[in-house]
Structure formats: C-alpha cells, structure tokens
Amino acid sequence: MRPENNQSIRSHRKDEHLSLAEIFYQETKNVDEFKQLSLIRPTLPETRVDQVNLTSSLFNRSLDVPLYINAMSGGSKRSFKINQQLAQLAYEFNIGIASGSASILVKEPEQAESFAILRKENPTGLVMANINPFVPVSDAKHIVHTMQADALQIHVNVVQEIIMPEGDRDFVWLDNLKKLQAELDVPVIIKEVGFGFDKHTLDLLEAEGFETVDLSGSGGTNFAKIENFRRPEHDYNYLDSIGLSTLQSLLNAQDINMTYLASGGVKTPLDALKCLSLGAQAVGISGVLLHQLERHGYDQAKNWLATFIKQLKELTAVFGAQTVTDLPKIQKYYHLELQNYREQLSTD
Ligand code: FNR
C-alpha cells in the first residue's frame, strides 16, 4: 500500500490499519473466546420480548441499547467516509460512537473534518474522542472541543506500539493520564486496543482516581498481527496470543469500583449479552461492523446492526431478563480454562 499524493505517514498508517483489519478479519472470524462462558437459561423465563427495555445512559447521553461503535477511523480521506457512515448508523440506532485516534488533528488540522463528522451526523447521540497517552492537556481539550465529544478515550496500546515499526518505546504514561483525568471537563476512559486489562492495572487506575475503563480484550481485531504484517521483517508473529481475552479482563474487573465497558471480539448478540451479564456498562464493536461496511456496503451494515439489536433484545427475554439491571443476575457457567483463570486470580 502506497501513500496517496501528499499523504502523511500518520494518515497513511490509518488507511493501512483499515485495510489490514479487513484482511485479518477473515482469520479472526472463527476465533471464539466467548465460548469459555455459558449463560444458563431458565427453561421457563416468564418474559415477553415486547417488554424488553434495554435503554440506558452513558456520559449523560441515552442509548437505546448499551452498545457503541468503538474507535477505528478518522485522519484520512478514506476514513472521513467511513466515519460518516458509522456515525449515521450510530444515529439511526441511537447507540454510541468513538473516533479513531484524533491526535493527528492537532498536527494536521486539515484532517479535523474526518473527526468532526461524527457529531455532525450524530447530533444528539453519544460521541467519544480518542487520543494517545502522550497528548498534552491543551491538545486534548482542543480535540474534545472540535469534535464536541461527550467523553475522551485514551488508548493504552503497549503491545501495538512495540510491534509497530514506527512505534513508541516510552511507556511512562501514568502522569499524563492523571493530568488529563484531572483537567478535562469530560469523562476520561482508559482504553486498550484488543489486549485486555490485568487486575493490578485496574486496581492502580482505581486507586489513582480514574473512573472508567474500556477493557478491549483479545478475540477480535488483533493489532499484533496487523503491526507485524506492516514490519518488513515480520518478526513478532509469536506475540499473536499475548492478549488477555475480553472475558478474562471482565473477570479482572469484577471487584473494581469503576465503570467498565467491554469490547474486543464481540461478534454476536450472545457475546454482547455475556459482557453485560458480567457487569459491563456497555459493549463496543469494531472489526465486525467495519467488515460489514467495507465488504458489503452501508445498507448491509445497517441490516446487520438492526438484526444484532433485535436479537440482543430477544436473547434478553430468553435469559429471563427485561432491563439492563437484570442482566448481571443471569446465572453463569465458566468452562474449565476460564474457571482455572478465575481460581488462579483469586489466589494471586
Ligand atoms: C482500531 N482500534 C483503535 N482503538 C483506539 O483506541 N484507537 C484507534 O485509533 C484505533 N484504531 C483502530 C482501527 C481499526 C481499523 C480497528 C479495526 C480498530 C481498536 C478498537 O477500538 C478495538 O479496541 C479493537 O478493534 C477490538 O475490538 P474488535 O475489533 O475486536 O471489535
């Protein structure tokens, strides 16, 4: 893939990520980390689908169902169009949406439109901006203002950086994260990009006063594969499975006193229901929706999302629940590998 005329390395990287996510989607589509957990269904649920109400609110915005389209796009011509269509979908279904990393917006102001389009197309819904952990407070404020964002995701993506040919080698991030948390006037979300969160980091973030994390675990888009492919040497392929899965990350989050959002590998309404049953406030989807949009077009992506939401409501009734507050009460069965992880975690 070659940069278009005058395209910066940063902007070109964003287009490469979009293309490679689609190429590797084919490989990850059969990975099912969520099969490690079964939800136990009451044979007599005594519920009605038409009485299921999954409305909730997040960062002062209402959601028809607790879903959001997670960070992917912005910062190139191609990603303007993708963000426009994703935001139209978010508006259509009244779910949330996050932009891809908008740090580029400060250095290349001509890219601002590809981020601001989220608010333009989704004027009343939840919009989240996304930055890297080095962005200074003043730039972060500028990004939030330009995007009229309701919240700010800060991605903490150590594994991606180490494999990325042009990636950072400095992972001393906490001080800047604390400044951002203290000085921004929108909620801050500390977010992984598909490698999950360990318990010690969650405890640390809680102790430092952070309020929200996006666990984004493995099982879907795999940035170890994507960045390794971008390296001429392809010499990090042994790190493909270094991530903690979204389910493992959810278990790590069980006792924390922070809001946690779940994403990473969510492909079906049952996956989303499992995340919600483990206490996630909302569930993020990225790669699978991008695939629908890029491979099959807007109408197909819209049908796919409509079906996802309809079936999430149906499953809620099947599992004996009616509202989001009922979902954590669903009984669970942990399969051996996950149960083993759970037990080792409790003795740690
Ligand atoms: C991403 N993701 C991402 N995350 C982030 O915090 N900032 C970013 O700029 C990007 N960029 C990006 C580009 C593309 C093309 C994809 C597919 C993903 C990561 C994303 O938000 C999410 O955490 C992971 O993709 C895991 O979720 P899925 O894809 O398995 O549903």
GROMACS .gro file of C-alpha atoms and ligand atoms in nm:
model
  379
    1MET     CA    1   0.000   0.000   0.000
    2ARG     CA    2   0.149   0.334  -0.103
    3PRO     CA    3   0.059   0.673   0.045
    4GLU     CA    4  -0.160   0.889  -0.179
    5ASN     CA    5  -0.001   1.211  -0.309
    6ASN     CA    6   0.099   1.436  -0.018
    7GLN     CA    7  -0.044   1.194   0.239
    8SER     CA    8   0.147   1.199   0.569
    9ILE     CA    9   0.287   0.882   0.725
   10ARG     CA   10   0.033   0.915   1.008
   11SER     CA   11  -0.262   0.946   0.774
   12HIS     CA   12  -0.135   0.662   0.556
   13ARG     CA   13  -0.099   0.438   0.863
   14LYS     CA   14  -0.467   0.490   0.937
   15ASP     CA   15  -0.561   0.369   0.590
   16GLU     CA   16  -0.330   0.069   0.629
   17HIS     CA   17  -0.499  -0.023   0.956
   18LEU     CA   18  -0.840  -0.013   0.789
   19SER     CA   19  -0.723  -0.240   0.505
   20LEU     CA   20  -0.532  -0.482   0.727
   21ALA     CA   21  -0.818  -0.510   0.977
   22GLU     CA   22  -1.033  -0.636   0.692
   23ILE     CA   23  -0.764  -0.878   0.568
   24PHE     CA   24  -0.710  -1.024   0.916
   25TYR     CA   25  -1.084  -1.022   0.993
   26GLN     CA   26  -1.109  -1.337   0.782
   27GLU     CA   27  -0.860  -1.506   1.020
   28THR     CA   28  -1.021  -1.390   1.343
   29LYS     CA   29  -1.377  -1.451   1.237
   30ASN     CA   30  -1.369  -1.810   1.364
   31VAL     CA   31  -1.193  -1.727   1.693
   32ASP     CA   32  -1.449  -1.754   1.973
   33GLU     CA   33  -1.305  -1.651   2.308
   34PHE     CA   34  -1.660  -1.612   2.440
   35LYS     CA   35  -1.727  -1.986   2.431
   36GLN     CA   36  -1.537  -2.007   2.763
   37LEU     CA   37  -1.855  -1.879   2.934
   38SER     CA   38  -2.207  -2.019   2.908
   39LEU     CA   39  -2.509  -1.834   3.031
   40ILE     CA   40  -2.767  -2.055   3.200
   41ARG     CA   41  -3.110  -2.015   3.051
   42PRO     CA   42  -3.421  -2.052   3.265
   43THR     CA   43  -3.641  -2.303   3.086
   44LEU     CA   44  -3.943  -2.101   3.195
   45PRO     CA   45  -3.827  -1.738   3.163
   46GLU     CA   46  -4.172  -1.577   3.210
   47THR     CA   47  -4.075  -1.277   2.995
   48ARG     CA   48  -4.205  -1.109   2.678
   49VAL     CA   49  -3.981  -0.978   2.400
   50ASP     CA   50  -4.202  -0.673   2.351
   51GLN     CA   51  -4.149  -0.579   2.714
   52VAL     CA   52  -3.772  -0.586   2.698
   53ASN     CA   53  -3.631  -0.240   2.751
   54LEU     CA   54  -3.254  -0.207   2.721
   55THR     CA   55  -3.235   0.172   2.726
   56SER     CA   56  -2.959   0.308   2.943
   57SER     CA   57  -2.745   0.615   2.967
   58LEU     CA   58  -2.374   0.670   2.939
   59PHE     CA   59  -2.192   1.002   2.987
   60ASN     CA   60  -2.527   1.184   3.001
   61ARG     CA   61  -2.646   1.050   2.667
   62SER     CA   62  -2.925   0.799   2.626
   63LEU     CA   63  -2.863   0.470   2.445
   64ASP     CA   64  -3.146   0.258   2.301
   65VAL     CA   65  -2.930  -0.046   2.376
   66PRO     CA   66  -2.598  -0.049   2.566
   67LEU     CA   67  -2.380  -0.064   2.254
   68TYR     CA   68  -2.125   0.166   2.091
   69ILE     CA   69  -1.920   0.159   1.775
   70ASN     CA   70  -1.564   0.161   1.903
   71ALA     CA   71  -1.261   0.363   1.790
   72MET     CA   72  -1.144   0.293   1.435
   73SER     CA   73  -1.147   0.575   1.192
   74GLY     CA   74  -1.054   0.936   1.117
   75GLY     CA   75  -0.747   1.116   0.985
   76SER     CA   76  -0.759   1.038   0.613
   77LYS     CA   77  -0.990   1.094   0.317
   78ARG     CA   78  -1.096   0.732   0.320
   79SER     CA   79  -1.167   0.739   0.692
   80PHE     CA   80  -1.387   1.050   0.656
   81LYS     CA   81  -1.634   0.844   0.454
   82ILE     CA   82  -1.616   0.552   0.697
   83ASN     CA   83  -1.670   0.776   0.999
   84GLN     CA   84  -1.960   0.945   0.822
   85GLN     CA   85  -2.133   0.613   0.761
   86LEU     CA   86  -2.056   0.474   1.107
   87ALA     CA   87  -2.198   0.790   1.264
   88GLN     CA   88  -2.511   0.759   1.051
   89LEU     CA   89  -2.552   0.408   1.186
   90ALA     CA   90  -2.498   0.527   1.544
   91TYR     CA   91  -2.763   0.795   1.494
   92GLU     CA   92  -3.007   0.557   1.325
   93PHE     CA   93  -2.999   0.314   1.620
   94ASN     CA   94  -2.919   0.563   1.897
   95ILE     CA   95  -2.604   0.387   2.008
   96GLY     CA   96  -2.266   0.545   2.090
   97ILE     CA   97  -1.968   0.601   1.865
   98ALA     CA   98  -1.597   0.671   1.917
   99SER     CA   99  -1.350   0.808   1.665
  100GLY     CA  100  -1.012   0.656   1.595
  101SER     CA  101  -0.711   0.833   1.742
  102ALA     CA  102  -0.757   1.206   1.683
  103SER     CA  103  -0.408   1.306   1.796
  104ILE     CA  104  -0.337   1.373   1.426
  105LEU     CA  105  -0.596   1.651   1.427
  106VAL     CA  106  -0.358   1.885   1.610
  107LYS     CA  107  -0.064   1.830   1.375
  108GLU     CA  108  -0.272   1.811   1.058
  109PRO     CA  109  -0.573   2.042   1.106
  110GLU     CA  110  -0.695   1.960   0.755
  111GLN     CA  111  -0.795   1.619   0.898
  112ALA     CA  112  -1.034   1.774   1.152
  113GLU     CA  113  -1.338   1.721   0.934
  114SER     CA  114  -1.294   1.344   0.936
  115PHE     CA  115  -1.344   1.354   1.315
  116ALA     CA  116  -1.598   1.636   1.344
  117ILE     CA  117  -1.826   1.442   1.106
  118LEU     CA  118  -1.923   1.215   1.398
  119ARG     CA  119  -2.105   1.495   1.580
  120LYS     CA  120  -2.245   1.633   1.256
  121GLU     CA  121  -2.408   1.301   1.165
  122ASN     CA  122  -2.495   1.208   1.521
  123PRO     CA  123  -2.607   1.540   1.670
  124THR     CA  124  -2.787   1.405   1.975
  125GLY     CA  125  -2.606   1.079   2.049
  126LEU     CA  126  -2.300   0.972   2.244
  127VAL     CA  127  -1.975   1.072   2.070
  128MET     CA  128  -1.634   0.984   2.215
  129ALA     CA  129  -1.298   1.119   2.101
  130ASN     CA  130  -0.981   0.910   2.118
  131ILE     CA  131  -0.616   1.009   2.175
  132ASN     CA  132  -0.281   0.854   2.260
  133PRO     CA  133  -0.147   0.877   2.617
  134PHE     CA  134   0.116   1.142   2.536
  135VAL     CA  135  -0.124   1.410   2.415
  136PRO     CA  136  -0.091   1.726   2.629
  137VAL     CA  137  -0.397   1.858   2.811
  138SER     CA  138  -0.432   2.165   2.585
  139ASP     CA  139  -0.435   1.949   2.269
  140ALA     CA  140  -0.681   1.704   2.426
  141LYS     CA  141  -0.912   1.994   2.511
  142HIS     CA  142  -0.885   2.120   2.154
  143ILE     CA  143  -0.975   1.775   2.018
  144VAL     CA  144  -1.274   1.734   2.251
  145HIS     CA  145  -1.393   2.083   2.159
  146THR     CA  146  -1.351   2.032   1.782
  147MET     CA  147  -1.542   1.705   1.799
  148GLN     CA  148  -1.795   1.829   2.057
  149ALA     CA  149  -1.728   1.496   2.224
  150ASP     CA  150  -1.909   1.376   2.537
  151ALA     CA  151  -1.612   1.173   2.662
  152LEU     CA  152  -1.249   1.107   2.579
  153GLN     CA  153  -1.094   0.764   2.528
  154ILE     CA  154  -0.719   0.741   2.585
  155HIS     CA  155  -0.576   0.430   2.427
  156VAL     CA  156  -0.305   0.244   2.617
  157ASN     CA  157  -0.163   0.017   2.349
  158VAL     CA  158   0.180  -0.104   2.460
  159VAL     CA  159   0.181  -0.425   2.254
  160GLN     CA  160   0.076  -0.242   1.939
  161GLU     CA  161   0.349   0.020   1.988
  162ILE     CA  162   0.624  -0.234   2.044
  163ILE     CA  163   0.540  -0.420   1.723
  164MET     CA  164   0.458  -0.108   1.516
  165PRO     CA  165   0.768  -0.030   1.307
  166GLU     CA  166   0.747   0.342   1.395
  167GLY     CA  167   0.601   0.278   1.745
  168ASP     CA  168   0.688   0.440   2.079
  169ARG     CA  169   0.939   0.289   2.318
  170ASP     CA  170   0.847   0.507   2.616
  171PHE     CA  171   0.560   0.363   2.821
  172VAL     CA  172   0.572   0.604   3.115
  173TRP     CA  173   0.218   0.728   3.075
  174LEU     CA  174   0.050   0.749   3.415
  175ASP     CA  175   0.141   1.109   3.499
  176ASN     CA  176  -0.004   1.243   3.177
  177LEU     CA  177  -0.312   1.022   3.215
  178LYS     CA  178  -0.365   1.172   3.561
  179LYS     CA  179  -0.332   1.526   3.425
  180LEU     CA  180  -0.583   1.450   3.152
  181GLN     CA  181  -0.824   1.295   3.402
  182ALA     CA  182  -0.789   1.595   3.636
  183GLU     CA  183  -0.810   1.876   3.383
  184LEU     CA  184  -1.056   1.775   3.116
  185ASP     CA  185  -1.416   1.866   3.167
  186VAL     CA  186  -1.547   1.548   3.003
  187PRO     CA  187  -1.516   1.194   3.142
  188VAL     CA  188  -1.195   1.011   3.056
  189ILE     CA  189  -1.190   0.643   2.956
  190ILE     CA  190  -0.866   0.445   2.973
  191LYS     CA  191  -0.889   0.205   2.680
  192GLU     CA  192  -0.696  -0.095   2.549
  193VAL     CA  193  -0.699  -0.181   2.180
  194GLY     CA  194  -0.753  -0.557   2.189
  195PHE     CA  195  -0.504  -0.687   2.451
  196GLY     CA  196  -0.719  -0.653   2.766
  197PHE     CA  197  -0.658  -0.534   3.122
  198ASP     CA  198  -0.491  -0.716   3.411
  199LYS     CA  199  -0.620  -0.683   3.765
  200HIS     CA  200  -0.320  -0.492   3.902
  201THR     CA  201  -0.358  -0.217   3.644
  202LEU     CA  202  -0.729  -0.189   3.714
  203ASP     CA  203  -0.656  -0.160   4.088
  204LEU     CA  204  -0.392   0.103   4.016
  205LEU     CA  205  -0.625   0.307   3.797
  206GLU     CA  206  -0.896   0.291   4.059
  207ALA     CA  207  -0.653   0.400   4.333
  208GLU     CA  208  -0.540   0.691   4.115
  209GLY     CA  209  -0.898   0.814   4.082
  210PHE     CA  210  -0.983   0.705   3.729
  211GLU     CA  211  -1.349   0.634   3.676
  212THR     CA  212  -1.392   0.443   3.351
  213VAL     CA  213  -1.204   0.181   3.150
  214ASP     CA  214  -1.270   0.012   2.818
  215LEU     CA  215  -1.131  -0.338   2.870
  216SER     CA  216  -1.094  -0.417   2.499
  217GLY     CA  217  -0.956  -0.768   2.516
  218SER     CA  218  -0.842  -1.022   2.260
  219GLY     CA  219  -1.060  -1.239   2.039
  220GLY     CA  220  -1.128  -0.999   1.754
  221THR     CA  221  -0.912  -0.741   1.580
  222ASN     CA  222  -0.551  -0.834   1.654
  223PHE     CA  223  -0.307  -0.545   1.635
  224ALA     CA  224  -0.016  -0.780   1.700
  225LYS     CA  225  -0.091  -0.940   1.362
  226ILE     CA  226  -0.167  -0.612   1.190
  227GLU     CA  227   0.152  -0.436   1.302
  228ASN     CA  228   0.368  -0.743   1.248
  229PHE     CA  229   0.243  -0.754   0.890
  230ARG     CA  230   0.348  -0.389   0.847
  231ARG     CA  231   0.707  -0.470   0.953
  232PRO     CA  232   0.941  -0.568   0.670
  233GLU     CA  233   1.087  -0.842   0.895
  234HIS     CA  234   0.751  -0.983   1.020
  235ASP     CA  235   0.949  -1.093   1.324
  236TYR     CA  236   0.695  -1.061   1.606
  237ASN     CA  237   0.448  -1.330   1.497
  238TYR     CA  238   0.500  -1.520   1.824
  239LEU     CA  239   0.312  -1.238   2.006
  240ASP     CA  240  -0.020  -1.309   1.835
  241SER     CA  241  -0.174  -1.453   2.153
  242ILE     CA  242  -0.024  -1.218   2.411
  243GLY     CA  243  -0.359  -1.054   2.492
  244LEU     CA  244  -0.595  -1.119   2.780
  245SER     CA  245  -0.936  -1.205   2.641
  246THR     CA  246  -1.233  -0.980   2.698
  247LEU     CA  247  -1.382  -1.241   2.933
  248GLN     CA  248  -1.059  -1.264   3.135
  249SER     CA  249  -1.047  -0.885   3.152
  250LEU     CA  250  -1.410  -0.878   3.266
  251LEU     CA  251  -1.323  -1.120   3.546
  252ASN     CA  252  -1.032  -0.894   3.642
  253ALA     CA  253  -1.278  -0.605   3.667
  254GLN     CA  254  -1.533  -0.780   3.890
  255ASP     CA  255  -1.433  -0.618   4.219
  256ILE     CA  256  -1.329  -0.275   4.099
  257ASN     CA  257  -1.517   0.038   4.181
  258MET     CA  258  -1.504   0.189   3.833
  259THR     CA  259  -1.737   0.181   3.536
  260TYR     CA  260  -1.615  -0.073   3.288
  261LEU     CA  261  -1.702  -0.101   2.922
  262ALA     CA  262  -1.634  -0.424   2.733
  263SER     CA  263  -1.504  -0.461   2.379
  264GLY     CA  264  -1.280  -0.689   2.182
  265GLY     CA  265  -1.401  -0.985   1.978
  266VAL     CA  266  -1.771  -0.916   2.017
  267LYS     CA  267  -1.928  -1.066   1.707
  268THR     CA  268  -2.273  -1.187   1.812
  269PRO     CA  269  -2.558  -1.064   2.034
  270LEU     CA  270  -2.479  -1.355   2.269
  271ASP     CA  271  -2.121  -1.226   2.310
  272ALA     CA  272  -2.261  -0.884   2.400
  273LEU     CA  273  -2.506  -1.038   2.645
  274LYS     CA  274  -2.218  -1.224   2.817
  275CYS     CA  275  -2.029  -0.895   2.860
  276LEU     CA  276  -2.337  -0.726   3.006
  277SER     CA  277  -2.401  -1.023   3.235
  278LEU     CA  278  -2.050  -0.969   3.376
  279GLY     CA  279  -2.132  -0.611   3.465
  280ALA     CA  280  -2.014  -0.415   3.160
  281GLN     CA  281  -2.198  -0.085   3.137
  282ALA     CA  282  -2.195  -0.101   2.757
  283VAL     CA  283  -2.038  -0.310   2.481
  284GLY     CA  284  -1.818  -0.188   2.196
  285ILE     CA  285  -1.796  -0.338   1.848
  286SER     CA  286  -1.538  -0.251   1.584
  287GLY     CA  287  -1.389  -0.501   1.342
  288VAL     CA  288  -1.704  -0.697   1.267
  289LEU     CA  289  -1.904  -0.383   1.180
  290LEU     CA  290  -1.619  -0.240   0.974
  291HIS     CA  291  -1.620  -0.567   0.783
  292GLN     CA  292  -1.993  -0.537   0.709
  293LEU     CA  293  -1.949  -0.180   0.592
  294GLU     CA  294  -1.633  -0.221   0.386
  295ARG     CA  295  -1.718  -0.558   0.238
  296HIS     CA  296  -2.093  -0.530   0.187
  297GLY     CA  297  -2.180  -0.157   0.198
  298TYR     CA  298  -2.393   0.072   0.411
  299ASP     CA  299  -2.731  -0.098   0.365
  300GLN     CA  300  -2.597  -0.438   0.457
  301ALA     CA  301  -2.416  -0.294   0.761
  302LYS     CA  302  -2.742  -0.131   0.867
  303ASN     CA  303  -2.931  -0.462   0.830
  304TRP     CA  304  -2.659  -0.640   1.023
  305LEU     CA  305  -2.681  -0.391   1.310
  306ALA     CA  306  -3.063  -0.395   1.311
  307THR     CA  307  -3.056  -0.775   1.338
  308PHE     CA  308  -2.791  -0.763   1.612
  309ILE     CA  309  -3.001  -0.525   1.820
  310LYS     CA  310  -3.325  -0.715   1.761
  311GLN     CA  311  -3.164  -1.044   1.863
  312LEU     CA  312  -2.998  -0.888   2.169
  313LYS     CA  313  -3.346  -0.794   2.289
  314GLU     CA  314  -3.481  -1.139   2.208
  315LEU     CA  315  -3.198  -1.308   2.397
  316THR     CA  316  -3.257  -1.081   2.694
  317ALA     CA  317  -3.606  -1.226   2.719
  318VAL     CA  318  -3.482  -1.582   2.658
  319PHE     CA  319  -3.245  -1.546   2.953
  320GLY     CA  320  -3.523  -1.428   3.181
  321ALA     CA  321  -3.435  -1.058   3.186
  322GLN     CA  322  -3.617  -0.741   3.084
  323THR     CA  323  -3.387  -0.447   3.157
  324VAL     CA  324  -3.012  -0.384   3.175
  325THR     CA  325  -3.017  -0.410   3.552
  326ASP     CA  326  -3.145  -0.768   3.526
  327LEU     CA  327  -2.854  -0.883   3.311
  328PRO     CA  328  -2.586  -0.932   3.579
  329LYS     CA  329  -2.828  -1.167   3.757
  330ILE     CA  330  -2.811  -1.420   3.474
  331GLN     CA  331  -2.657  -1.741   3.603
  332LYS     CA  332  -2.320  -1.834   3.453
  333TYR     CA  333  -2.115  -2.141   3.389
  334TYR     CA  334  -1.739  -2.097   3.348
  335HIS     CA  335  -1.569  -2.351   3.123
  336LEU     CA  336  -1.255  -2.519   3.251
  337GLU     CA  337  -0.993  -2.285   3.109
  338LEU     CA  338  -1.173  -1.972   3.227
  339GLN     CA  339  -1.258  -2.130   3.562
  340ASN     CA  340  -0.888  -2.212   3.602
  341TYR     CA  341  -0.802  -1.849   3.528
  342ARG     CA  342  -1.062  -1.738   3.783
  343GLU     CA  343  -0.923  -1.963   4.053
  344GLN     CA  344  -0.562  -1.856   3.996
  345LEU     CA  345  -0.673  -1.494   4.003
  346SER     CA  346  -0.838  -1.537   4.341
  347THR     CA  347  -0.522  -1.684   4.496
  348ASP     CA  348  -0.296  -1.414   4.346
  349FNR     C1  349  -0.896   0.015   1.590
  349FNR     N1  350  -0.887   0.034   1.729
  349FNR     C2  351  -0.844   0.155   1.777
  349FNR     N2  352  -0.851   0.181   1.911
  349FNR     C3  353  -0.815   0.300   1.960
  349FNR     O1  354  -0.826   0.321   2.081
  349FNR     N3  355  -0.768   0.399   1.877
  349FNR     C4  356  -0.759   0.381   1.742
  349FNR     O2  357  -0.719   0.470   1.669
  349FNR     C5  358  -0.797   0.254   1.689
  349FNR     N4  359  -0.789   0.229   1.555
  349FNR     C6  360  -0.844   0.114   1.504
  349FNR     C7  361  -0.851   0.095   1.366
  349FNR     C8  362  -0.912  -0.017   1.314
  349FNR     C9  363  -0.921  -0.034   1.165
  349FNR    C10  364  -0.968  -0.115   1.401
  349FNR    C11  365  -1.038  -0.236   1.345
  349FNR    C12  366  -0.958  -0.099   1.536
  349FNR    C13  367  -0.919  -0.075   1.824
  349FNR    C14  368  -1.069  -0.088   1.851
  349FNR     O3  369  -1.121   0.029   1.907
  349FNR    C15  370  -1.097  -0.207   1.944
  349FNR     O4  371  -1.040  -0.182   2.069
  349FNR    C16  372  -1.039  -0.337   1.888
  349FNR     O5  373  -1.054  -0.340   1.749
  349FNR    C17  374  -1.105  -0.460   1.946
  349FNR     O6  375  -1.242  -0.467   1.909
  349FNR     P1  376  -1.296  -0.561   1.789
  349FNR     O7  377  -1.244  -0.506   1.661
  349FNR     O8  378  -1.244  -0.698   1.817
  349FNR     O9  379  -1.445  -0.549   1.797
   0.00000   0.00000   0.00000
